[in-house]
CSV table of C-alpha atoms and ligand atoms in Angstrom, one decimal:
chain,number,residue,atom,x,y,z
O,186,MET,CA,0.0,0.0,0.0
O,187,ASP,CA,1.2,3.5,-0.8
O,188,PHE,CA,1.0,5.1,2.7
O,189,GLY,CA,2.6,8.4,1.6
O,190,ARG,CA,-0.1,8.9,-1.0
O,191,LYS,CA,-2.9,8.0,1.4
O,192,GLN,CA,-1.6,10.5,4.0
O,193,LYS,CA,-1.4,13.2,1.3
O,194,THR,CA,-5.0,12.7,0.3
O,195,SER,CA,-6.4,12.9,3.9
O,196,ARG,CA,-4.1,16.0,4.5
O,197,LEU,CA,-5.7,17.6,1.5
O,198,GLN,CA,-9.2,17.0,2.9
O,199,LEU,CA,-8.4,19.1,6.0
O,200,ARG,CA,-9.0,22.8,5.7
O,201,GLU,CA,-5.7,24.5,6.4
O,202,ILE,CA,-5.4,26.8,9.4
O,203,SER,CA,-3.6,30.1,9.0
O,204,PRO,CA,-1.1,31.3,11.7
O,205,ASP,CA,-3.6,34.1,12.7
O,206,GLU,CA,-6.5,31.6,13.0
O,207,ALA,CA,-4.3,29.2,15.0
O,208,ARG,CA,-3.4,32.0,17.5
O,209,ARG,CA,-7.0,33.0,17.8
O,210,VAL,CA,-8.1,29.4,18.5
O,211,CYS,CA,-5.4,29.0,21.1
O,212,ARG,CA,-6.3,32.3,22.8
O,213,PHE,CA,-10.0,31.3,23.0
O,214,VAL,CA,-9.2,27.8,24.4
O,215,LEU,CA,-6.8,29.4,27.0
O,216,GLN,CA,-9.4,31.9,28.1
O,217,ILE,CA,-12.2,29.4,28.5
O,218,ALA,CA,-10.5,26.2,29.7
O,219,GLY,CA,-7.0,27.3,30.6
O,220,ILE,CA,-5.7,24.7,28.2
O,221,SER,CA,-2.4,26.0,26.8
O,222,LEU,CA,-2.1,24.9,23.2
O,223,ASN,CA,0.9,25.3,20.9
O,224,SER,CA,-0.3,27.5,18.0
O,225,SER,CA,2.4,26.1,15.8
O,226,LYS,CA,0.9,22.7,16.0
O,227,ASN,CA,-1.3,23.3,12.9
O,228,ARG,CA,-1.8,19.7,12.1
O,229,PHE,CA,-3.2,19.0,15.6
O,230,LEU,CA,-5.6,22.0,15.3
O,231,GLU,CA,-6.7,21.1,11.8
O,232,THR,CA,-7.4,17.4,12.7
O,233,ARG,CA,-9.3,18.3,15.8
O,234,LEU,CA,-11.3,21.3,14.5
O,235,ASN,CA,-12.0,20.3,10.9
O,236,PRO,CA,-15.0,18.1,11.9
O,237,LEU,CA,-16.6,21.2,13.5
O,238,LEU,CA,-16.3,23.1,10.2
O,239,GLU,CA,-18.2,20.3,8.5
O,240,LYS,CA,-20.7,19.9,11.4
O,241,TYR,CA,-21.7,23.6,11.3
O,242,GLY,CA,-21.1,24.1,7.6
O,243,ILE,CA,-18.6,26.9,8.3
O,244,PRO,CA,-16.0,27.7,5.7
O,245,ASP,CA,-12.9,28.5,7.9
O,246,TYR,CA,-11.6,28.5,11.5
O,247,TRP,CA,-11.8,32.3,11.8
O,248,SER,CA,-15.6,32.1,11.2
O,249,LEU,CA,-15.9,29.2,13.6
O,250,LEU,CA,-14.4,31.3,16.4
O,251,THR,CA,-16.6,34.3,15.5
O,252,GLU,CA,-19.7,32.2,15.6
O,253,ALA,CA,-18.7,30.4,18.8
O,254,LYS,CA,-18.2,33.7,20.5
O,255,ALA,CA,-21.6,34.9,19.3
O,256,ASP,CA,-23.4,31.7,20.3
O,257,ALA,CA,-25.1,32.5,23.6
O,258,SER,CA,-26.0,28.8,24.2
O,259,GLY,CA,-22.3,28.1,24.6
O,260,VAL,CA,-22.7,24.8,22.6
O,261,MET,CA,-20.1,25.7,19.9
O,262,ALA,CA,-17.6,26.8,22.5
O,263,GLN,CA,-18.2,23.5,24.3
O,264,ASP,CA,-17.6,21.6,21.0
O,265,ILE,CA,-14.3,23.4,20.5
O,266,ILE,CA,-13.1,22.5,24.0
O,267,ASP,CA,-14.3,18.9,23.5
O,268,ALA,CA,-12.4,18.8,20.3
O,269,VAL,CA,-9.0,20.1,21.6
O,270,ALA,CA,-9.0,18.5,25.1
O,271,THR,CA,-6.8,15.5,25.6
O,272,ASN,CA,-9.0,12.8,27.3
O,273,GLU,CA,-6.3,10.1,27.6
O,274,THR,CA,-7.0,8.0,30.7
O,275,ARG,CA,-7.2,4.4,31.8
O,276,PHE,CA,-8.4,2.2,34.6
O,277,PHE,CA,-6.1,2.2,37.6
O,278,ARG,CA,-3.7,4.5,35.8
O,279,ASP,CA,-0.2,4.5,37.5
O,280,ALA,CA,-1.3,1.9,40.1
O,281,GLY,CA,0.4,3.9,43.0
O,282,PRO,CA,-2.5,6.3,43.7
O,283,PHE,CA,-4.9,3.3,44.0
O,284,GLU,CA,-2.6,1.4,46.4
O,285,LEU,CA,-2.4,4.6,48.4
O,286,PHE,CA,-6.2,4.8,48.4
O,287,GLN,CA,-6.8,1.2,49.3
O,288,TYR,CA,-4.1,0.7,51.9
O,289,LYS,CA,-3.7,4.2,53.5
O,290,ILE,CA,-6.5,6.5,52.7
O,291,ILE,CA,-9.5,4.2,53.2
O,292,PRO,CA,-8.2,2.8,56.5
O,293,TYR,CA,-7.4,6.3,57.7
O,294,LEU,CA,-10.9,7.7,56.8
O,295,THR,CA,-12.8,4.7,58.2
O,296,ALA,CA,-10.9,5.1,61.5
O,297,ASN,CA,-11.0,8.9,61.7
O,298,ARG,CA,-14.4,10.0,60.4
O,299,LEU,CA,-17.4,10.1,62.7
O,300,PRO,CA,-20.9,9.0,61.8
O,301,ASP,CA,-23.3,11.8,60.9
O,302,SER,CA,-26.9,12.3,62.2
O,303,THR,CA,-28.0,9.3,60.1
O,304,GLY,CA,-25.5,7.1,61.8
O,305,LYS,CA,-23.4,6.7,58.6
O,306,ILE,CA,-19.8,7.6,58.1
O,307,PRO,CA,-19.4,10.2,55.4
O,308,ILE,CA,-16.6,9.8,52.9
O,309,ARG,CA,-16.2,12.5,50.2
O,310,ILE,CA,-14.1,11.9,47.1
O,311,TRP,CA,-13.7,14.1,44.0
O,312,SER,CA,-12.0,13.0,40.8
O,313,ALA,CA,-11.4,16.5,39.3
O,314,ALA,CA,-10.9,16.1,35.5
O,315,CYS,CA,-12.2,12.5,35.4
O,316,SER,CA,-12.3,12.4,31.6
O,317,THR,CA,-14.3,9.3,30.4
O,318,GLY,CA,-14.7,8.0,34.0
O,319,GLN,CA,-12.1,5.3,34.3
O,320,GLU,CA,-10.4,7.0,37.3
O,321,VAL,CA,-13.5,7.5,39.4
O,322,TYR,CA,-14.8,4.0,38.6
O,323,SER,CA,-11.4,2.6,39.7
O,324,LEU,CA,-11.9,4.4,43.0
O,325,ALA,CA,-15.4,2.9,43.3
O,326,MET,CA,-14.0,-0.6,42.7
O,327,CYS,CA,-11.4,-0.1,45.4
O,328,LEU,CA,-14.1,1.0,47.9
O,329,LYS,CA,-16.3,-2.0,47.0
O,330,GLU,CA,-13.3,-4.3,47.5
O,331,SER,CA,-12.1,-2.7,50.8
O,332,LEU,CA,-15.3,-2.0,52.7
O,333,SER,CA,-17.3,-5.1,53.5
O,334,ASN,CA,-20.4,-3.1,54.6
O,335,LEU,CA,-20.8,-0.1,52.3
O,336,ARG,CA,-24.2,0.6,53.9
O,337,ASN,CA,-22.4,1.9,57.0
O,338,TYR,CA,-21.0,4.7,54.9
O,339,LYS,CA,-22.4,7.7,53.1
O,340,ILE,CA,-20.1,7.8,50.1
O,341,THR,CA,-19.9,10.8,47.8
O,342,LEU,CA,-17.9,9.9,44.7
O,343,LEU,CA,-17.9,12.7,42.2
O,344,GLY,CA,-16.3,12.8,38.7
O,345,SER,CA,-16.1,16.1,37.0
O,346,ASP,CA,-14.7,17.4,33.8
O,347,ILE,CA,-15.0,20.4,31.4
O,348,SER,CA,-15.6,18.1,28.4
O,349,GLN,CA,-19.3,17.3,28.0
O,350,ARG,CA,-18.5,14.6,25.5
O,351,ALA,CA,-16.1,12.9,28.0
O,352,LEU,CA,-18.8,13.1,30.8
O,353,ASP,CA,-21.5,11.6,28.5
O,354,ARG,CA,-19.2,8.6,27.9
O,355,ALA,CA,-18.4,8.4,31.6
O,356,LYS,CA,-22.1,8.4,32.5
O,357,GLU,CA,-22.8,5.7,30.0
O,358,GLY,CA,-20.1,3.5,31.5
O,359,VAL,CA,-19.5,1.4,28.4
O,360,TYR,CA,-15.9,0.6,27.5
O,361,SER,CA,-14.3,-1.2,24.5
O,362,LYS,CA,-12.2,-4.3,24.9
O,363,PHE,CA,-9.1,-2.1,24.3
O,364,GLU,CA,-10.1,0.3,27.1
O,365,THR,CA,-10.9,-2.4,29.6
O,366,ALA,CA,-7.6,-4.3,28.7
O,367,ARG,CA,-5.8,-1.1,29.8
O,368,GLY,CA,-5.6,-1.4,33.6
O,369,LEU,CA,-8.2,-4.1,34.4
O,370,ASP,CA,-7.3,-7.7,35.3
O,371,GLU,CA,-9.6,-10.6,34.4
O,372,ALA,CA,-10.9,-10.8,38.0
O,373,ARG,CA,-12.0,-7.1,38.2
O,374,LEU,CA,-13.4,-7.3,34.6
O,375,LYS,CA,-15.6,-10.3,35.6
O,376,LYS,CA,-16.6,-8.9,38.9
O,377,PHE,CA,-17.5,-5.3,37.9
O,378,PHE,CA,-18.5,-5.4,34.2
O,379,THR,CA,-21.0,-7.3,32.0
O,380,PRO,CA,-20.2,-8.0,28.4
O,381,GLU,CA,-22.3,-6.0,25.9
O,382,GLY,CA,-21.6,-6.8,22.2
O,383,ASN,CA,-18.0,-6.0,21.6
O,384,ALA,CA,-17.7,-4.0,24.8
O,385,TYR,CA,-18.2,-4.1,28.5
O,386,ARG,CA,-20.7,-2.2,30.7
O,387,ILE,CA,-19.8,-1.2,34.2
O,388,ARG,CA,-22.2,-3.0,36.6
O,389,ALA,CA,-25.0,-0.9,38.2
O,390,GLU,CA,-23.7,-1.4,41.7
O,391,ILE,CA,-20.5,0.5,40.7
O,392,ARG,CA,-22.2,3.0,38.3
O,393,GLU,CA,-24.7,4.0,41.1
O,394,MET,CA,-21.9,4.9,43.5
O,395,VAL,CA,-20.7,7.7,41.2
O,396,SER,CA,-22.2,11.0,40.1
O,397,PHE,CA,-20.8,13.2,37.4
O,398,LYS,CA,-20.9,17.0,37.0
O,399,SER,CA,-19.5,19.5,34.5
O,400,VAL,CA,-16.9,21.6,36.3
O,401,ASN,CA,-14.4,24.1,34.8
O,402,LEU,CA,-11.4,23.9,37.2
O,403,LEU,CA,-10.4,27.4,36.3
O,404,GLU,CA,-13.6,28.9,37.6
O,405,PRO,CA,-14.3,29.2,41.4
O,406,VAL,CA,-15.8,26.0,42.6
O,407,ASN,CA,-17.9,27.7,45.3
O,408,GLY,CA,-19.7,25.2,47.6
O,409,PHE,CA,-17.1,22.5,46.7
O,410,LYS,CA,-15.6,21.8,50.1
O,411,GLU,CA,-14.8,19.3,52.8
O,412,TRP,CA,-13.5,16.7,50.4
O,413,ASP,CA,-11.5,13.9,52.1
O,414,LEU,CA,-9.7,13.1,48.9
O,415,ILE,CA,-9.2,15.0,45.6
O,416,LEU,CA,-7.6,13.4,42.6
O,417,CYS,CA,-6.5,16.1,40.2
O,418,ARG,CA,-4.2,14.2,37.8
O,419,ASN,CA,-2.9,15.0,34.4
O,420,VAL,CA,-4.8,18.1,33.8
O,421,ALA,CA,-2.6,20.9,35.3
O,422,ILE,CA,0.1,19.8,32.8
O,423,TYR,CA,-2.0,21.6,30.1
O,424,PHE,CA,-2.2,24.8,32.2
O,425,ARG,CA,0.1,27.8,32.5
O,426,GLN,CA,2.1,28.1,35.7
O,427,ASP,CA,-0.2,31.0,37.0
O,428,HIS,CA,-3.3,28.9,36.4
O,429,ARG,CA,-1.7,25.9,38.1
O,430,LYS,CA,-1.0,27.9,41.2
O,431,TRP,CA,-4.5,29.2,41.2
O,432,LEU,CA,-6.0,25.7,40.8
O,433,PHE,CA,-4.0,24.1,43.6
O,434,ASN,CA,-4.8,26.9,45.9
O,435,GLN,CA,-8.4,26.5,45.2
O,436,LEU,CA,-8.1,22.7,45.8
O,437,ALA,CA,-6.4,23.4,49.1
O,438,ASN,CA,-9.6,25.4,50.1
O,439,ALA,CA,-11.8,22.5,49.0
O,440,LEU,CA,-10.1,19.9,51.2
O,441,GLU,CA,-10.9,18.8,54.7
O,442,PRO,CA,-8.0,20.0,57.0
O,443,ASP,CA,-6.6,16.4,57.1
O,444,GLY,CA,-7.8,15.6,53.5
O,445,PHE,CA,-5.6,14.1,50.8
O,446,LEU,CA,-4.7,15.5,47.4
O,447,VAL,CA,-3.2,13.3,44.6
O,448,ALA,CA,-1.7,15.0,41.5
O,449,GLY,CA,-0.4,13.4,38.3
O,450,ALA,CA,2.8,11.4,38.4
O,451,SER,CA,4.7,14.1,36.6
O,452,GLU,CA,3.1,17.1,38.4
O,453,SER,CA,4.9,18.3,41.5
O,454,LEU,CA,3.3,21.0,43.6
O,455,ALA,CA,6.7,21.9,45.1
O,456,ALA,CA,7.1,25.4,43.5
O,457,MET,CA,3.4,25.9,43.1
O,458,CYS,CA,1.4,25.9,46.3
O,459,SER,CA,3.2,26.3,49.7
O,460,ARG,CA,0.0,25.3,51.5
O,461,PHE,CA,0.7,21.6,50.8
O,462,ILE,CA,3.2,19.2,52.3
O,463,PRO,CA,4.4,16.4,50.1
O,464,LYS,CA,4.3,12.9,51.6
O,465,MET,CA,5.1,9.4,50.3
O,466,PHE,CA,3.3,6.1,50.4
O,467,SER,CA,5.3,3.4,48.8
O,468,SER,CA,6.4,5.1,45.6
O,469,CYS,CA,3.4,7.5,45.3
O,470,THR,CA,3.5,11.1,46.3
O,471,TYR,CA,0.5,12.7,47.8
O,472,TYR,CA,-0.2,16.0,49.5
O,473,GLN,CA,-1.8,17.2,52.7
O,474,ARG,CA,-2.5,20.7,53.9
O,475,ARG,CA,-0.1,22.5,56.3
O,476,PHE,CA,-1.8,23.4,59.6
Z,1734,SAM,C1,-5.6,13.6,30.3
Z,1734,SAM,S1,-7.2,13.7,31.0
Z,1734,SAM,C2,-6.8,13.1,32.6
Z,1734,SAM,C3,-7.9,12.2,33.1
Z,1734,SAM,C4,-7.6,11.5,34.4
Z,1734,SAM,N1,-7.6,12.5,35.5
Z,1734,SAM,C5,-6.4,10.7,34.4
Z,1734,SAM,O1,-5.3,11.1,34.9
Z,1734,SAM,O2,-6.4,9.6,33.8
Z,1734,SAM,C6,-7.3,15.5,31.2
Z,1734,SAM,C7,-8.8,15.9,31.4
Z,1734,SAM,O3,-8.8,17.3,31.8
Z,1734,SAM,C8,-10.0,17.9,31.3
Z,1734,SAM,N2,-9.8,19.4,31.4
Z,1734,SAM,C9,-9.0,20.2,30.7
Z,1734,SAM,N3,-9.2,21.5,31.0
Z,1734,SAM,C10,-10.1,21.5,32.1
Z,1734,SAM,C11,-10.6,22.5,32.9
Z,1734,SAM,N4,-10.3,23.8,32.7
Z,1734,SAM,N5,-11.5,22.1,33.8
Z,1734,SAM,C12,-11.9,20.8,34.0
Z,1734,SAM,N6,-11.4,19.8,33.3
Z,1734,SAM,C13,-10.5,20.1,32.3
Z,1734,SAM,C14,-10.0,17.4,29.9
Z,1734,SAM,O4,-11.3,17.5,29.3
Z,1734,SAM,C15,-9.6,15.9,30.1
Z,1734,SAM,O5,-10.7,15.0,30.2
């Protein structure tokens, strides 16, 4: 097969983006979502945004931006964010945070949290930037495996993301064989999923433990507080330094005083937020607030 020729043909089908259009798209995405794109990556922008030109019957990227800004419903802006956001994720990604959760955080919370007026022990966990749901469902599976009597607990397990498309998939809870093979062993696949055609659906008992919400992490999350654990992994890498600082400061406010924060494996808070102390469990770094 002549791969060179095939690539050339599909390249021709993409509407080219001019440097001015690329800069304008990047400014727009930065303003709305804080995602810092490289405006010289024309091919990336063309591949991600070309389907929107076709969807809306718009001739060029400049007009796409103009219409998105004028669209009071916000749907076009959401489509642009959905198109450029990187939703890469997988079940039990990096293993370390889930061992930390299972062997340190769950035992700590069950021993230190008091029952509320209903007699149940509240545990509040937020997967901020949960993408298509694998991270938050992995936490639900850990809870199911670790707590023999879930009825004694009032578990709040929230997955949030800016991408509506990712959240819709998360809510559906259906994953391809490729997606389930990334991170799930046979035992968990059998225990927590049912086959559905060529894919697997997460079982209702896990699905029902989790709720999903659209949250832009660069906007104030008023009312989001008293979380026992926040996972905010592999999203700040797409932000500018000033936005990262703002985000982790906001997450510090949202945690219980002895709550836990887990960032991505390559994201250190060292120079970013002096309100956190880094700690280690096995090979996993986590953060707690300074008193
Ligand atoms: C690479 S995924 C990380 C998913 C998961 N946390 C993990 O580590 O596997 C990054 C996610 O951040 C989301 N995102 C980007 N900017 C955001 C923002 N301003 N607010 C909330 N979510 C955002 C994207 O939509 C995407 O789903």
